[in-house]
mmCIF file with all atom_site columns, C-alpha atoms in Angstrom:
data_model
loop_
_atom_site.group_PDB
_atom_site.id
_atom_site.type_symbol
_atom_site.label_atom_id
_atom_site.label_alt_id
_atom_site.label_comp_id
_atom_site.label_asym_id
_atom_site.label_entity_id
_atom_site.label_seq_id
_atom_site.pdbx_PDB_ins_code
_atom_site.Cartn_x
_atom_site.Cartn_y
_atom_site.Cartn_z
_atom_site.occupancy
_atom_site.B_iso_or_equiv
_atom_site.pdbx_formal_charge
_atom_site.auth_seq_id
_atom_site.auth_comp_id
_atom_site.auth_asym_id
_atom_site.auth_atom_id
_atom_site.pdbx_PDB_model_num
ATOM 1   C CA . UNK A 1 1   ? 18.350  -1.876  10.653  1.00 71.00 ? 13  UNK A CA 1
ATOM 2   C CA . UNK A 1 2   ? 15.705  1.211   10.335  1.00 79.00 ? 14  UNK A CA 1
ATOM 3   C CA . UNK A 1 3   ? 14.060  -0.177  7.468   1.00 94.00 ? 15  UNK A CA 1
ATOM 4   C CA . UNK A 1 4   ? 12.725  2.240   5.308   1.00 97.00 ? 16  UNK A CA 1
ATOM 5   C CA . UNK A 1 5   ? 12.688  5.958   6.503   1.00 97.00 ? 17  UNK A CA 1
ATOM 6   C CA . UNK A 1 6   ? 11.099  8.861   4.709   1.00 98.00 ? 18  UNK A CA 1
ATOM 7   C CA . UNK A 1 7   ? 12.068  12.752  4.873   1.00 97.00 ? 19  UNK A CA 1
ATOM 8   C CA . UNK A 1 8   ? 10.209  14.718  5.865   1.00 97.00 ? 20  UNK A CA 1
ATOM 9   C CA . UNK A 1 9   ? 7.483   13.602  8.324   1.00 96.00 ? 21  UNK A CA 1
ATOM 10  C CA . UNK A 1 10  ? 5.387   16.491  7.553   1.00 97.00 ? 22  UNK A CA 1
ATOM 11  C CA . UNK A 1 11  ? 5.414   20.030  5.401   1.00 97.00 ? 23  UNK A CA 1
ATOM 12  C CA . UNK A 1 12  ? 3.227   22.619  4.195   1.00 97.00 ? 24  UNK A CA 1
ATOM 13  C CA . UNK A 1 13  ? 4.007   24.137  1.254   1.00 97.00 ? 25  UNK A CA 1
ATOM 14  C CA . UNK A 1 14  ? 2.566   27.394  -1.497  1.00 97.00 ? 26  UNK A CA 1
ATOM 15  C CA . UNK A 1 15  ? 0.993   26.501  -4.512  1.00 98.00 ? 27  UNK A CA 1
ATOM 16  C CA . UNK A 1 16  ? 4.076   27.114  -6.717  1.00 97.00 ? 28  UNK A CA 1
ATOM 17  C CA . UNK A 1 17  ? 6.893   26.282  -4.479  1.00 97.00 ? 29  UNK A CA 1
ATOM 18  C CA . UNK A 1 18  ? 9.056   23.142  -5.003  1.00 96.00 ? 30  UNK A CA 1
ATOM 19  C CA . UNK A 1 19  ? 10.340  20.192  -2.848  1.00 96.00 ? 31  UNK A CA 1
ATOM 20  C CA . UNK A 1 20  ? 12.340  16.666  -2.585  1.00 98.00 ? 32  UNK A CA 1
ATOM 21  C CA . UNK A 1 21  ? 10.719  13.901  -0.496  1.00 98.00 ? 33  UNK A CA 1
ATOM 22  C CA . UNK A 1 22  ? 13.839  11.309  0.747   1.00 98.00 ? 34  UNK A CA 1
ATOM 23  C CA . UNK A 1 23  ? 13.122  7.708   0.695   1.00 98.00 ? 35  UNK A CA 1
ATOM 24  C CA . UNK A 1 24  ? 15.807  5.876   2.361   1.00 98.00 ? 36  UNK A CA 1
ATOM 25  C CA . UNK A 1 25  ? 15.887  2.103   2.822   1.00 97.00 ? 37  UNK A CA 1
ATOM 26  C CA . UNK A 1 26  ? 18.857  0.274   4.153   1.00 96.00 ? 38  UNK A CA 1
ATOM 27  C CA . UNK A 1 27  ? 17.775  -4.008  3.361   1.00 95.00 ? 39  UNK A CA 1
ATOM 28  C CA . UNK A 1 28  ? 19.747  -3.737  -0.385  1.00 94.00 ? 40  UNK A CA 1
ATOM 29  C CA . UNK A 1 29  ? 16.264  -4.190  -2.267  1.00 95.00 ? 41  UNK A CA 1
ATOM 30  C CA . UNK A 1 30  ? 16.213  -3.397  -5.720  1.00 94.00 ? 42  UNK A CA 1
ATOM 31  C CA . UNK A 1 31  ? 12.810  -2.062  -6.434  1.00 94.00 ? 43  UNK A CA 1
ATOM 32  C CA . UNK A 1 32  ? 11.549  1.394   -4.776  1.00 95.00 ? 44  UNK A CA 1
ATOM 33  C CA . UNK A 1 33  ? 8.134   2.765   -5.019  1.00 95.00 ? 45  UNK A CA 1
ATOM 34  C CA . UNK A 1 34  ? 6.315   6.238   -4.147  1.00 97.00 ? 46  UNK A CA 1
ATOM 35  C CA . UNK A 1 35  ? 2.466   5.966   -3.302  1.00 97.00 ? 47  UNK A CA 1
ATOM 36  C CA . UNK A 1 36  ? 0.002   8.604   -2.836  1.00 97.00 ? 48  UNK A CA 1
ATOM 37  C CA . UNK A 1 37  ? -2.964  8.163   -0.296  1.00 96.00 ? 49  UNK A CA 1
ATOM 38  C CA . UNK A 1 38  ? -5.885  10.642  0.123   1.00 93.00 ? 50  UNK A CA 1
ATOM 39  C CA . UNK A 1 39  ? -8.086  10.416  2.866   1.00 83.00 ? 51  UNK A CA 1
ATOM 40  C CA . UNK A 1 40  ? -9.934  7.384   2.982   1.00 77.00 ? 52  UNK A CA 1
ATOM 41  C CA . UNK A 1 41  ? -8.158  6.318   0.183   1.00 81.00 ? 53  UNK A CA 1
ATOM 42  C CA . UNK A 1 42  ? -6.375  3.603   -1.794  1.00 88.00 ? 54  UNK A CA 1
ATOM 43  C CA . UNK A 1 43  ? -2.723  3.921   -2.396  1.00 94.00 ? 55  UNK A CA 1
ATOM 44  C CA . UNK A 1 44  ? -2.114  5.479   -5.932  1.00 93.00 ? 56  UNK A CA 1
ATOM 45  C CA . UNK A 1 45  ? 1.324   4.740   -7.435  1.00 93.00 ? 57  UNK A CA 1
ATOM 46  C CA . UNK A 1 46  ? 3.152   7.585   -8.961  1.00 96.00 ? 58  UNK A CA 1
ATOM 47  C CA . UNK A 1 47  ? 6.593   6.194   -9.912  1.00 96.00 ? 59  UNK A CA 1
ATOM 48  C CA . UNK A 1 48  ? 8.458   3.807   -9.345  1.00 93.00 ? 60  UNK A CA 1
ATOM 49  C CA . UNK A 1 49  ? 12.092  1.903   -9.722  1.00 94.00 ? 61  UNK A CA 1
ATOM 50  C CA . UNK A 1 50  ? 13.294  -1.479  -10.699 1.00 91.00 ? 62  UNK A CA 1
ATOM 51  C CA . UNK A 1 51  ? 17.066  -0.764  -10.041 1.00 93.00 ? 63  UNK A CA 1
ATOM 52  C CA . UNK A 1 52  ? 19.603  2.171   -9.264  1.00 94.00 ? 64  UNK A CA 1
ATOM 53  C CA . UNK A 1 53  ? 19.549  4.571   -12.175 1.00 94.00 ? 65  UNK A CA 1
ATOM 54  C CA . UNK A 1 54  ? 16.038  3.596   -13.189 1.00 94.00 ? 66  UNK A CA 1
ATOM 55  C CA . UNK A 1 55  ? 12.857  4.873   -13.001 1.00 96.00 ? 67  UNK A CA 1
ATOM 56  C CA . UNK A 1 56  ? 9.104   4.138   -14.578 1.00 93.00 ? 68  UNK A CA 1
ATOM 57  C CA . UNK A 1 57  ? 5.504   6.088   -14.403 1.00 93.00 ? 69  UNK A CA 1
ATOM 58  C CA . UNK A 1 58  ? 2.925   4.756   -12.357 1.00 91.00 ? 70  UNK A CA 1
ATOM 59  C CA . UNK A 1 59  ? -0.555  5.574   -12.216 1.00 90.00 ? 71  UNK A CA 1
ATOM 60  C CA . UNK A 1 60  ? -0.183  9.236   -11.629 1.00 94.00 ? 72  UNK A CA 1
ATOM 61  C CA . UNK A 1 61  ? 2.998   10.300  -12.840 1.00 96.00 ? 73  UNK A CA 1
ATOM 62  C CA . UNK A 1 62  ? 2.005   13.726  -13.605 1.00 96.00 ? 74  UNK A CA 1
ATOM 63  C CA . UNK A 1 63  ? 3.414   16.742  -11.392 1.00 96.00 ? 75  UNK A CA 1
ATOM 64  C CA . UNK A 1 64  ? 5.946   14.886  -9.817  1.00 98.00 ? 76  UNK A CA 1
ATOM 65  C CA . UNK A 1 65  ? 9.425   13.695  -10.834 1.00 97.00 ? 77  UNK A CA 1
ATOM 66  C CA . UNK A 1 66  ? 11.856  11.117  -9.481  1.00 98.00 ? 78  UNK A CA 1
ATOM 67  C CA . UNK A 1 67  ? 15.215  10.208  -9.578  1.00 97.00 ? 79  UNK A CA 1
ATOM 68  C CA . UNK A 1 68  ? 17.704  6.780   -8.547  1.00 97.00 ? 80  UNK A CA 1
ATOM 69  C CA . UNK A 1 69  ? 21.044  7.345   -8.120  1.00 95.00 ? 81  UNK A CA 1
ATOM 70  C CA . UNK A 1 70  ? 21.367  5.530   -5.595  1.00 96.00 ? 82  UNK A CA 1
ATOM 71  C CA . UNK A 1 71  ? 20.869  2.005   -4.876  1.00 96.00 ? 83  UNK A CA 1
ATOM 72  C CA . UNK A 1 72  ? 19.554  2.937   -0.839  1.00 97.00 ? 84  UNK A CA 1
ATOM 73  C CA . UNK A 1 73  ? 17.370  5.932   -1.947  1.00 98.00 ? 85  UNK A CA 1
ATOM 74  C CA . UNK A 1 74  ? 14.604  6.931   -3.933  1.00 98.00 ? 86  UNK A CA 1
ATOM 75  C CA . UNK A 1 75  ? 13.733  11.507  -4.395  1.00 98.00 ? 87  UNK A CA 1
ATOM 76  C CA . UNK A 1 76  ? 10.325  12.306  -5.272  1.00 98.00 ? 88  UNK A CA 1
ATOM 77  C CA . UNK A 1 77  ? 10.069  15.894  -6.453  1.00 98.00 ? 89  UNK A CA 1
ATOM 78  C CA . UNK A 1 78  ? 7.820   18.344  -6.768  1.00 96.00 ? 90  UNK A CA 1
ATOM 79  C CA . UNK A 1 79  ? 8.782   20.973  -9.145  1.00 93.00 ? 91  UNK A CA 1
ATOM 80  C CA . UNK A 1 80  ? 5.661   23.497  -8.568  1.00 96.00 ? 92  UNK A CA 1
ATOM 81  C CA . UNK A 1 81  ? 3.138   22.285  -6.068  1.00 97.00 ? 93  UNK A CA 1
ATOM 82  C CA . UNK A 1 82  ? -0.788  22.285  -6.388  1.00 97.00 ? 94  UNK A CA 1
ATOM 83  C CA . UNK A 1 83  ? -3.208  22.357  -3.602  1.00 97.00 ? 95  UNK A CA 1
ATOM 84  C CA . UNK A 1 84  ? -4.538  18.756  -5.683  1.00 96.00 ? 96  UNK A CA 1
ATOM 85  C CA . UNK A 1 85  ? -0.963  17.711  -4.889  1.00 97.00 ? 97  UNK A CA 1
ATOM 86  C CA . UNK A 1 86  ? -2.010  17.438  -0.411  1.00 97.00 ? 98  UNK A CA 1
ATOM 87  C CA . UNK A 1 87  ? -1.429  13.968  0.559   1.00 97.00 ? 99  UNK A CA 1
ATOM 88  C CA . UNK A 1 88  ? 0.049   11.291  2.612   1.00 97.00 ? 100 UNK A CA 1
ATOM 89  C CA . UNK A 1 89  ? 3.318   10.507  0.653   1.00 98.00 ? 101 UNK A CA 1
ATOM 90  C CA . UNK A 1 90  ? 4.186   6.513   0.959   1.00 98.00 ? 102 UNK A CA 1
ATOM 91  C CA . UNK A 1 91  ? 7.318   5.095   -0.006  1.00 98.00 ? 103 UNK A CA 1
ATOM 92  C CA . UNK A 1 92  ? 8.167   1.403   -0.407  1.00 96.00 ? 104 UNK A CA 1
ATOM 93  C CA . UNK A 1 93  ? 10.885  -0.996  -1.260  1.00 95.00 ? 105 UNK A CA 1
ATOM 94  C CA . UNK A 1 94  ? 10.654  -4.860  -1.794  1.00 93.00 ? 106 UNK A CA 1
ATOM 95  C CA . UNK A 1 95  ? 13.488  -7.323  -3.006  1.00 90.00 ? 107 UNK A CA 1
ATOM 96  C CA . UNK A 1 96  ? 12.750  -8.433  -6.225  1.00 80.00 ? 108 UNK A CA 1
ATOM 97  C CA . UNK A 1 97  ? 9.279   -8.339  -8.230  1.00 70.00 ? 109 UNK A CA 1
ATOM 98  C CA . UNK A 1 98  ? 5.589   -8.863  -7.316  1.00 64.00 ? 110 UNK A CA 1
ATOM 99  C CA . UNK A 1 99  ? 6.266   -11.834 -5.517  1.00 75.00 ? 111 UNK A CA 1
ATOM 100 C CA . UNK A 1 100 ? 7.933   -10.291 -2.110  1.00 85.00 ? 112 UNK A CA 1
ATOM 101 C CA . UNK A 1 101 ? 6.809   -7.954  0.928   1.00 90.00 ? 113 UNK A CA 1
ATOM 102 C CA . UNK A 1 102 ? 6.668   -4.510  0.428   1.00 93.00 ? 114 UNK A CA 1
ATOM 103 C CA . UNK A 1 103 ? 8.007   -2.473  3.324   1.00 96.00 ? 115 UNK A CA 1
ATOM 104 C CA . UNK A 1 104 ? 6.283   0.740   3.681   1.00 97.00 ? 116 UNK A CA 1
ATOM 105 C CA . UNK A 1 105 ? 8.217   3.843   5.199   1.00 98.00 ? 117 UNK A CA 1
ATOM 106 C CA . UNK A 1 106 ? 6.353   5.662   7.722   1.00 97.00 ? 118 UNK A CA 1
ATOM 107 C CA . UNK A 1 107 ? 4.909   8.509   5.321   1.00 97.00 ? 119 UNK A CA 1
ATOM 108 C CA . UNK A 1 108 ? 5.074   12.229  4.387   1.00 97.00 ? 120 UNK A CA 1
ATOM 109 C CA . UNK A 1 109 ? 2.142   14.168  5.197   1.00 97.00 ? 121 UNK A CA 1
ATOM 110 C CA . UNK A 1 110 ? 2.339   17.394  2.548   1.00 97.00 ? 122 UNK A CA 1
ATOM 111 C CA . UNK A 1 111 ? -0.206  19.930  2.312   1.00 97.00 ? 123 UNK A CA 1
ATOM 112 C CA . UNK A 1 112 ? -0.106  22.559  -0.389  1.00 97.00 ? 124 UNK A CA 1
ATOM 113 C CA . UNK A 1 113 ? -1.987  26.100  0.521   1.00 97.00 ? 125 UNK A CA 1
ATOM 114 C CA . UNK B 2 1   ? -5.592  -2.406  -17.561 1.00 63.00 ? 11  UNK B CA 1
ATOM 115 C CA . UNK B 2 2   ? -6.253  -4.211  -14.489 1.00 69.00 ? 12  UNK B CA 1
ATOM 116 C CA . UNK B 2 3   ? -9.477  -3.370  -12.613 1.00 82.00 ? 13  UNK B CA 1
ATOM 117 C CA . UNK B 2 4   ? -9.454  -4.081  -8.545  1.00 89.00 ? 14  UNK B CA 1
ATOM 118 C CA . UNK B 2 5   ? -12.633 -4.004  -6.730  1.00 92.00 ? 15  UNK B CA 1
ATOM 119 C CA . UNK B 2 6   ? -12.438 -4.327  -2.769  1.00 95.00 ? 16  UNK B CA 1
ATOM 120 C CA . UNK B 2 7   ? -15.318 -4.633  -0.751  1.00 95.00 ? 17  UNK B CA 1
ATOM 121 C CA . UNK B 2 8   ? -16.984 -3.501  1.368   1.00 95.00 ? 18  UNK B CA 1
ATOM 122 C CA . UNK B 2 9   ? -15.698 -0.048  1.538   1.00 94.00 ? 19  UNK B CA 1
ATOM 123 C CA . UNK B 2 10  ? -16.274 0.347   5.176   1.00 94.00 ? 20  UNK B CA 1
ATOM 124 C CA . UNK B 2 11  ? -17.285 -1.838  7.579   1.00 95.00 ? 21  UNK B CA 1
ATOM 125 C CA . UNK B 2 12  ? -18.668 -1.496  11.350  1.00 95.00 ? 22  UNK B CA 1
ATOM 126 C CA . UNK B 2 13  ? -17.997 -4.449  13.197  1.00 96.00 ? 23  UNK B CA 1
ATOM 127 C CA . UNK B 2 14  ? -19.722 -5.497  16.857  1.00 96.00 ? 24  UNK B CA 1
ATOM 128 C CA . UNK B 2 15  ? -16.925 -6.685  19.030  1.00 96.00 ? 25  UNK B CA 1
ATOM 129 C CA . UNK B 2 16  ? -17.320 -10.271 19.141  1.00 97.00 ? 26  UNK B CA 1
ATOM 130 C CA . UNK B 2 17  ? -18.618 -10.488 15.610  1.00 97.00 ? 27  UNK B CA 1
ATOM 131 C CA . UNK B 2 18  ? -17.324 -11.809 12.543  1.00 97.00 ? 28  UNK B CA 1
ATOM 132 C CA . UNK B 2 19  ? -16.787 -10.217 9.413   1.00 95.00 ? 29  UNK B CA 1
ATOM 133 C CA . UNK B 2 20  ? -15.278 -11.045 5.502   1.00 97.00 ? 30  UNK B CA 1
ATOM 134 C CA . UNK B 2 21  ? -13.847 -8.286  3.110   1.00 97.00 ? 31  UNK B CA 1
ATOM 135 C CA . UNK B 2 22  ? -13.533 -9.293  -0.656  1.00 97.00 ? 32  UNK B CA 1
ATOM 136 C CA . UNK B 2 23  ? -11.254 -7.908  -3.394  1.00 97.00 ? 33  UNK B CA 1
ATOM 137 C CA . UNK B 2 24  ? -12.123 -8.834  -7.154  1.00 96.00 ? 34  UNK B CA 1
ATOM 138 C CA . UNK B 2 25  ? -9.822  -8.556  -10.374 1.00 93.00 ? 35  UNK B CA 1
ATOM 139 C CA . UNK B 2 26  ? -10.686 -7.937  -13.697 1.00 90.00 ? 36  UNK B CA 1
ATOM 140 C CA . UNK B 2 27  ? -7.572  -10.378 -14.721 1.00 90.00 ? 37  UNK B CA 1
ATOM 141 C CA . UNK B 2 28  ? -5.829  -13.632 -13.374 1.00 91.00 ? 38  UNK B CA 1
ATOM 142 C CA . UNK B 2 29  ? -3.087  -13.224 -10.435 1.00 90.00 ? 39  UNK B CA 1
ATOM 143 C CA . UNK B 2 30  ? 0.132   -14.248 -10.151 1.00 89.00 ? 40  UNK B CA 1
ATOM 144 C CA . UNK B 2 31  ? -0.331  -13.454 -6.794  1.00 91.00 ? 41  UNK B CA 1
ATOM 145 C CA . UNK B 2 32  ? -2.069  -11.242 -3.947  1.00 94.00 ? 42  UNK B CA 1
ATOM 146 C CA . UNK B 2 33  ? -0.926  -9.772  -0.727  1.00 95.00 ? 43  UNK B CA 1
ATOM 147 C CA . UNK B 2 34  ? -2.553  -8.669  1.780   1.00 97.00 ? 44  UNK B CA 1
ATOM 148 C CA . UNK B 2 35  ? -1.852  -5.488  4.500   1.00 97.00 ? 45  UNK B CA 1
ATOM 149 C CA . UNK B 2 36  ? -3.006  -3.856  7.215   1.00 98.00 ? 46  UNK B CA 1
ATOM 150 C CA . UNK B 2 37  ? -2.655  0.148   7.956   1.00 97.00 ? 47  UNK B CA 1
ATOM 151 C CA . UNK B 2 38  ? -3.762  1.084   11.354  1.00 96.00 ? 48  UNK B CA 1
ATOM 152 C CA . UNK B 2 39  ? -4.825  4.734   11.860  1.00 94.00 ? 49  UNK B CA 1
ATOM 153 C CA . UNK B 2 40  ? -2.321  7.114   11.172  1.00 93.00 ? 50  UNK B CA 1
ATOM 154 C CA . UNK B 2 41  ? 0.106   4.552   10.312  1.00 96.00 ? 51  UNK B CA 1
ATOM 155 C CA . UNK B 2 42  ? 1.849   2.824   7.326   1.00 97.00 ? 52  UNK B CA 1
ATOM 156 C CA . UNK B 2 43  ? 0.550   -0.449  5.233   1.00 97.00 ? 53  UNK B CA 1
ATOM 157 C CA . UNK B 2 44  ? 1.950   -3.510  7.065   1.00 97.00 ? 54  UNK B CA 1
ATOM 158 C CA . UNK B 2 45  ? 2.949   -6.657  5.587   1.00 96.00 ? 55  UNK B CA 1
ATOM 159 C CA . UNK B 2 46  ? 0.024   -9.378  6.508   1.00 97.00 ? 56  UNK B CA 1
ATOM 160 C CA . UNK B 2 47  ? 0.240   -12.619 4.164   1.00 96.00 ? 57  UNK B CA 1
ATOM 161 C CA . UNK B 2 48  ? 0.858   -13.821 0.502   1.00 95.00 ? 58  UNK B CA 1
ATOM 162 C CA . UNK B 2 49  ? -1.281  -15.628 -1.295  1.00 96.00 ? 59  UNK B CA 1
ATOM 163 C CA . UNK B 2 50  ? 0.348   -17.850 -4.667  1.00 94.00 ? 60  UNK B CA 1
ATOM 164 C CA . UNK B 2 51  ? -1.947  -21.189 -5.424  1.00 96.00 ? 61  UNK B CA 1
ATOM 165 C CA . UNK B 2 52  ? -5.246  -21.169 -7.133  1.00 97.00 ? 62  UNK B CA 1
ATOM 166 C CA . UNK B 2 53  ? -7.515  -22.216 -3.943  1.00 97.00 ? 63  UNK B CA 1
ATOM 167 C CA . UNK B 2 54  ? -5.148  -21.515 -1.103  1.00 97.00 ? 64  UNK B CA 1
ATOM 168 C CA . UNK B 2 55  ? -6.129  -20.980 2.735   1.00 98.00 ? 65  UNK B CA 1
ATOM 169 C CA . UNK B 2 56  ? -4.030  -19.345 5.088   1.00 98.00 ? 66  UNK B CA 1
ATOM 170 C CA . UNK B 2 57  ? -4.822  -18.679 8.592   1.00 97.00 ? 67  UNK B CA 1
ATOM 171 C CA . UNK B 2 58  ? -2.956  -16.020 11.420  1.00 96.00 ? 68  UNK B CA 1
ATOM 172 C CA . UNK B 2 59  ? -5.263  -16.775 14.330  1.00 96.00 ? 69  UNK B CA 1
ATOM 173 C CA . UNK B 2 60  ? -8.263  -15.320 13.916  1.00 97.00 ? 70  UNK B CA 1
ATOM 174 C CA . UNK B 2 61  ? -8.003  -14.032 10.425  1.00 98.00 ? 71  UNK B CA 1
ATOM 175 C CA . UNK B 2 62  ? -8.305  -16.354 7.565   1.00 98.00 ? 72  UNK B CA 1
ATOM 176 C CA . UNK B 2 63  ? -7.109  -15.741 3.636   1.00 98.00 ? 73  UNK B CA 1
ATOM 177 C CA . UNK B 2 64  ? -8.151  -17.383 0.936   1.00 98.00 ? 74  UNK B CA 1
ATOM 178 C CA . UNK B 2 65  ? -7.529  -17.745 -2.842  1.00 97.00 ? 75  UNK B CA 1
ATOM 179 C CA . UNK B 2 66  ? -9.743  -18.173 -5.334  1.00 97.00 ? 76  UNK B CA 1
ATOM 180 C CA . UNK B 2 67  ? -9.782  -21.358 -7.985  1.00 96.00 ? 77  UNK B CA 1
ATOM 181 C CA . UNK B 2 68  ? -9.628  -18.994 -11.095 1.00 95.00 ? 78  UNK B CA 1
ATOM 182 C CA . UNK B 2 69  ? -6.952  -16.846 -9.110  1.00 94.00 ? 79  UNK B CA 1
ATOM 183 C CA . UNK B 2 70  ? -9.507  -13.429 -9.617  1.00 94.00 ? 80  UNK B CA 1
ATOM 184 C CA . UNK B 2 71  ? -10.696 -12.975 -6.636  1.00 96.00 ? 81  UNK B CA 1
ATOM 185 C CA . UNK B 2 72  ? -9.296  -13.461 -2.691  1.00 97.00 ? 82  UNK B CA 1
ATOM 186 C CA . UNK B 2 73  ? -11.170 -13.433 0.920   1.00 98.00 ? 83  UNK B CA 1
ATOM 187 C CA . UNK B 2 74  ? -10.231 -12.245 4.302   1.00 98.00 ? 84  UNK B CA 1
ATOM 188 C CA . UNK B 2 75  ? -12.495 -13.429 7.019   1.00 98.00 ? 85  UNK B CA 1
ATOM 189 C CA . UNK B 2 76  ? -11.887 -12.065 10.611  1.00 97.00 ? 86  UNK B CA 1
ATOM 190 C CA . UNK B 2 77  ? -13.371 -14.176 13.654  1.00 97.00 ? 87  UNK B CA 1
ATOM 191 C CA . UNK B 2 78  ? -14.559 -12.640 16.780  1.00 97.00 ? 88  UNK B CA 1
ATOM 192 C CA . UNK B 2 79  ? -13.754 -9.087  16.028  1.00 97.00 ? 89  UNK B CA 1
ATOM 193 C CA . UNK B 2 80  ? -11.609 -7.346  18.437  1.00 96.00 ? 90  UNK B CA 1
ATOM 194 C CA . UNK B 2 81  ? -10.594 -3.575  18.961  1.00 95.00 ? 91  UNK B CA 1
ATOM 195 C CA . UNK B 2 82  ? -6.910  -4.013  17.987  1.00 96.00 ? 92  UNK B CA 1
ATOM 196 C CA . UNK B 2 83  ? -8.450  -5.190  14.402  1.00 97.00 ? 93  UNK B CA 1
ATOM 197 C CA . UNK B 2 84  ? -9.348  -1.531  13.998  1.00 97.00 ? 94  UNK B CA 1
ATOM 198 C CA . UNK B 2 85  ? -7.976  -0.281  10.565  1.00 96.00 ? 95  UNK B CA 1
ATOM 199 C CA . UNK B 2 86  ? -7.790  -0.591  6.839   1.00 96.00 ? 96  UNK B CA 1
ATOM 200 C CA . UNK B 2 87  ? -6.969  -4.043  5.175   1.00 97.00 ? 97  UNK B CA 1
ATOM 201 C CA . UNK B 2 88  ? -6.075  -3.377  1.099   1.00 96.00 ? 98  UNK B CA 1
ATOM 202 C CA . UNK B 2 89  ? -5.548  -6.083  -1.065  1.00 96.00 ? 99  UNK B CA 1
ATOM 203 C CA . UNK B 2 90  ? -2.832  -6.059  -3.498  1.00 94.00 ? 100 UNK B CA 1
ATOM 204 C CA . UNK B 2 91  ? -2.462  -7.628  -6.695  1.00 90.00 ? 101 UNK B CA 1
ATOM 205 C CA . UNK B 2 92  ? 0.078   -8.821  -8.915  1.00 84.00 ? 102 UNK B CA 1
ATOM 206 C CA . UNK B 2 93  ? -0.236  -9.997  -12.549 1.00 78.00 ? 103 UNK B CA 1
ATOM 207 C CA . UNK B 2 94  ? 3.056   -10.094 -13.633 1.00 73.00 ? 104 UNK B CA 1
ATOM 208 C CA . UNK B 2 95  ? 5.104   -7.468  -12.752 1.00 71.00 ? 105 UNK B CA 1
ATOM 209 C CA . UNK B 2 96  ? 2.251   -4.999  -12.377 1.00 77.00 ? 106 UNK B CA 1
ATOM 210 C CA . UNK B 2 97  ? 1.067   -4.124  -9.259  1.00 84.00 ? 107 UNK B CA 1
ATOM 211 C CA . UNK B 2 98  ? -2.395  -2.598  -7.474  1.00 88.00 ? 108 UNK B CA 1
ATOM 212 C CA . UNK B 2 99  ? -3.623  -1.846  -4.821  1.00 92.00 ? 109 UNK B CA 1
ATOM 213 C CA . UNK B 2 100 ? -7.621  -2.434  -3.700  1.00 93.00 ? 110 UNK B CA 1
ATOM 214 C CA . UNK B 2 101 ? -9.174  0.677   -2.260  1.00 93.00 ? 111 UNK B CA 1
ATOM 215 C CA . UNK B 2 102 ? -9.625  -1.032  0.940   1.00 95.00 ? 112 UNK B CA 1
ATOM 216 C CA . UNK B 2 103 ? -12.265 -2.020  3.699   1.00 96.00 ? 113 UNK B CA 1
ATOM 217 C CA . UNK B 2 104 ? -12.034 0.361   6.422   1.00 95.00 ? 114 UNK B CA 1
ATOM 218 C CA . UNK B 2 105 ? -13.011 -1.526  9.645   1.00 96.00 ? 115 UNK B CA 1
ATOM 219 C CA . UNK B 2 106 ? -14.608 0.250   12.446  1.00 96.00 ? 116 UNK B CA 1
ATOM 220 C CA . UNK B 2 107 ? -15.223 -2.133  16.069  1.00 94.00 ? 117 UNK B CA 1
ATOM 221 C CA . UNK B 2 108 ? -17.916 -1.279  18.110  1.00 91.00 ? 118 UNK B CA 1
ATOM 222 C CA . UNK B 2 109 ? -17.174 -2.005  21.854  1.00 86.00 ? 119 UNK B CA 1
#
């Protein structure tokens, strides 16, 4: 049982150039979230997913794109990076609603030249 | 929309000392969790909070709830180095979640 495992660990990317983050997470839980953190920061949600197929905006939707479809895994895209757009990349899944655990993955650290 | 307010923002800790963090909503809770990212790691999983007033202890940290369900507590008892981190609250009023900006804890040896 891995838990929840995110692809790549790290990558550097040119302003411009695209890329897919993986979120994997293997405990069947229906809801899947991506989280932004900047350093010394709060996480910032970007979207997220109540169910396979599904997706919503978070708090900073904008830039990024995400798809569902599958149950186990959750793609964050990219589809021209900024330099505004260097993070730590946090994905998480939890069972139900607001009432369980989240379980973080161990982050993507992106930085965009 | 729901406003979170954690405090304080950073906080350097004497080893052996105690210490309290504080996160405040704008709104009533259904619930708040708390976590705990270490340097360079991911946000752990520390306790759930549900009832207006609620205490929870894990050894030598201690959670509480407030009555009116806006505002939650984490007190730490004689400090030690492995408590190093950042603790974020997170909130949940109905379906929406947030996350506090978190109290960055620094121990002094």
């Amino acid at each position: 049982n891995a838990g929840v495992t995110q692809t790549p660990k790290f990558r550097v990317l040119k302003t411009g150039q695209s890329m897919t983050l993986l979120c994997a997470q293997d405990m069947n839980h229906e809801y899947m979230y991506w989280y932004r953190q900047d350093p010394g920061m709060g996480l910032r949600l970007i979207h997220y997913s109540v169910g396979e197929g599904t997706t919503a905006k978070g708090e900073v939707p904008d830039g990024y794109n995400v798809s569902r479809l599958k149950k186990q895994n959750f793609l964050l895209g990219l589809e021209s990076a900024a330099p505004s757009q260097t993070s730590v990349y946090f994905c998480a899944s939890c069972s139900t609603s607001g009432t369980d655990t989240q379980y973080f993955g161990p982050g993507t650290r992106l930085t965009v030249l | 929309g729901q406003q979170v307010m954690q405090i304080p923002q950073y906080q350097h800790v004497q080893e052996g000392e105690d210490f309290t963090t504080y996160c405040n909503s704008s709104t009533t809770l259904s619930n708040i969790q708390w976590y705990k990212q270490r340097p360079g790691g991911h946000p752990v999983f520390l306790i759930q909070l549900v009832k207006s007033g609620e205490v929870k202890k894990q050894k030598r940290l201690t959670f509480q709830f407030g009555e009116a369900k806006k505002n939650s507590s984490l007190h730490i008892t004689a400090t030690q180095t492995t408590d190093v981190g950042t603790y974020f609250c997170r909130l949940a009023a109905g379906n929406k979640l947030t996350f506090g900006g978190g109290t960055r804890v620094l121990v002094k040896p």
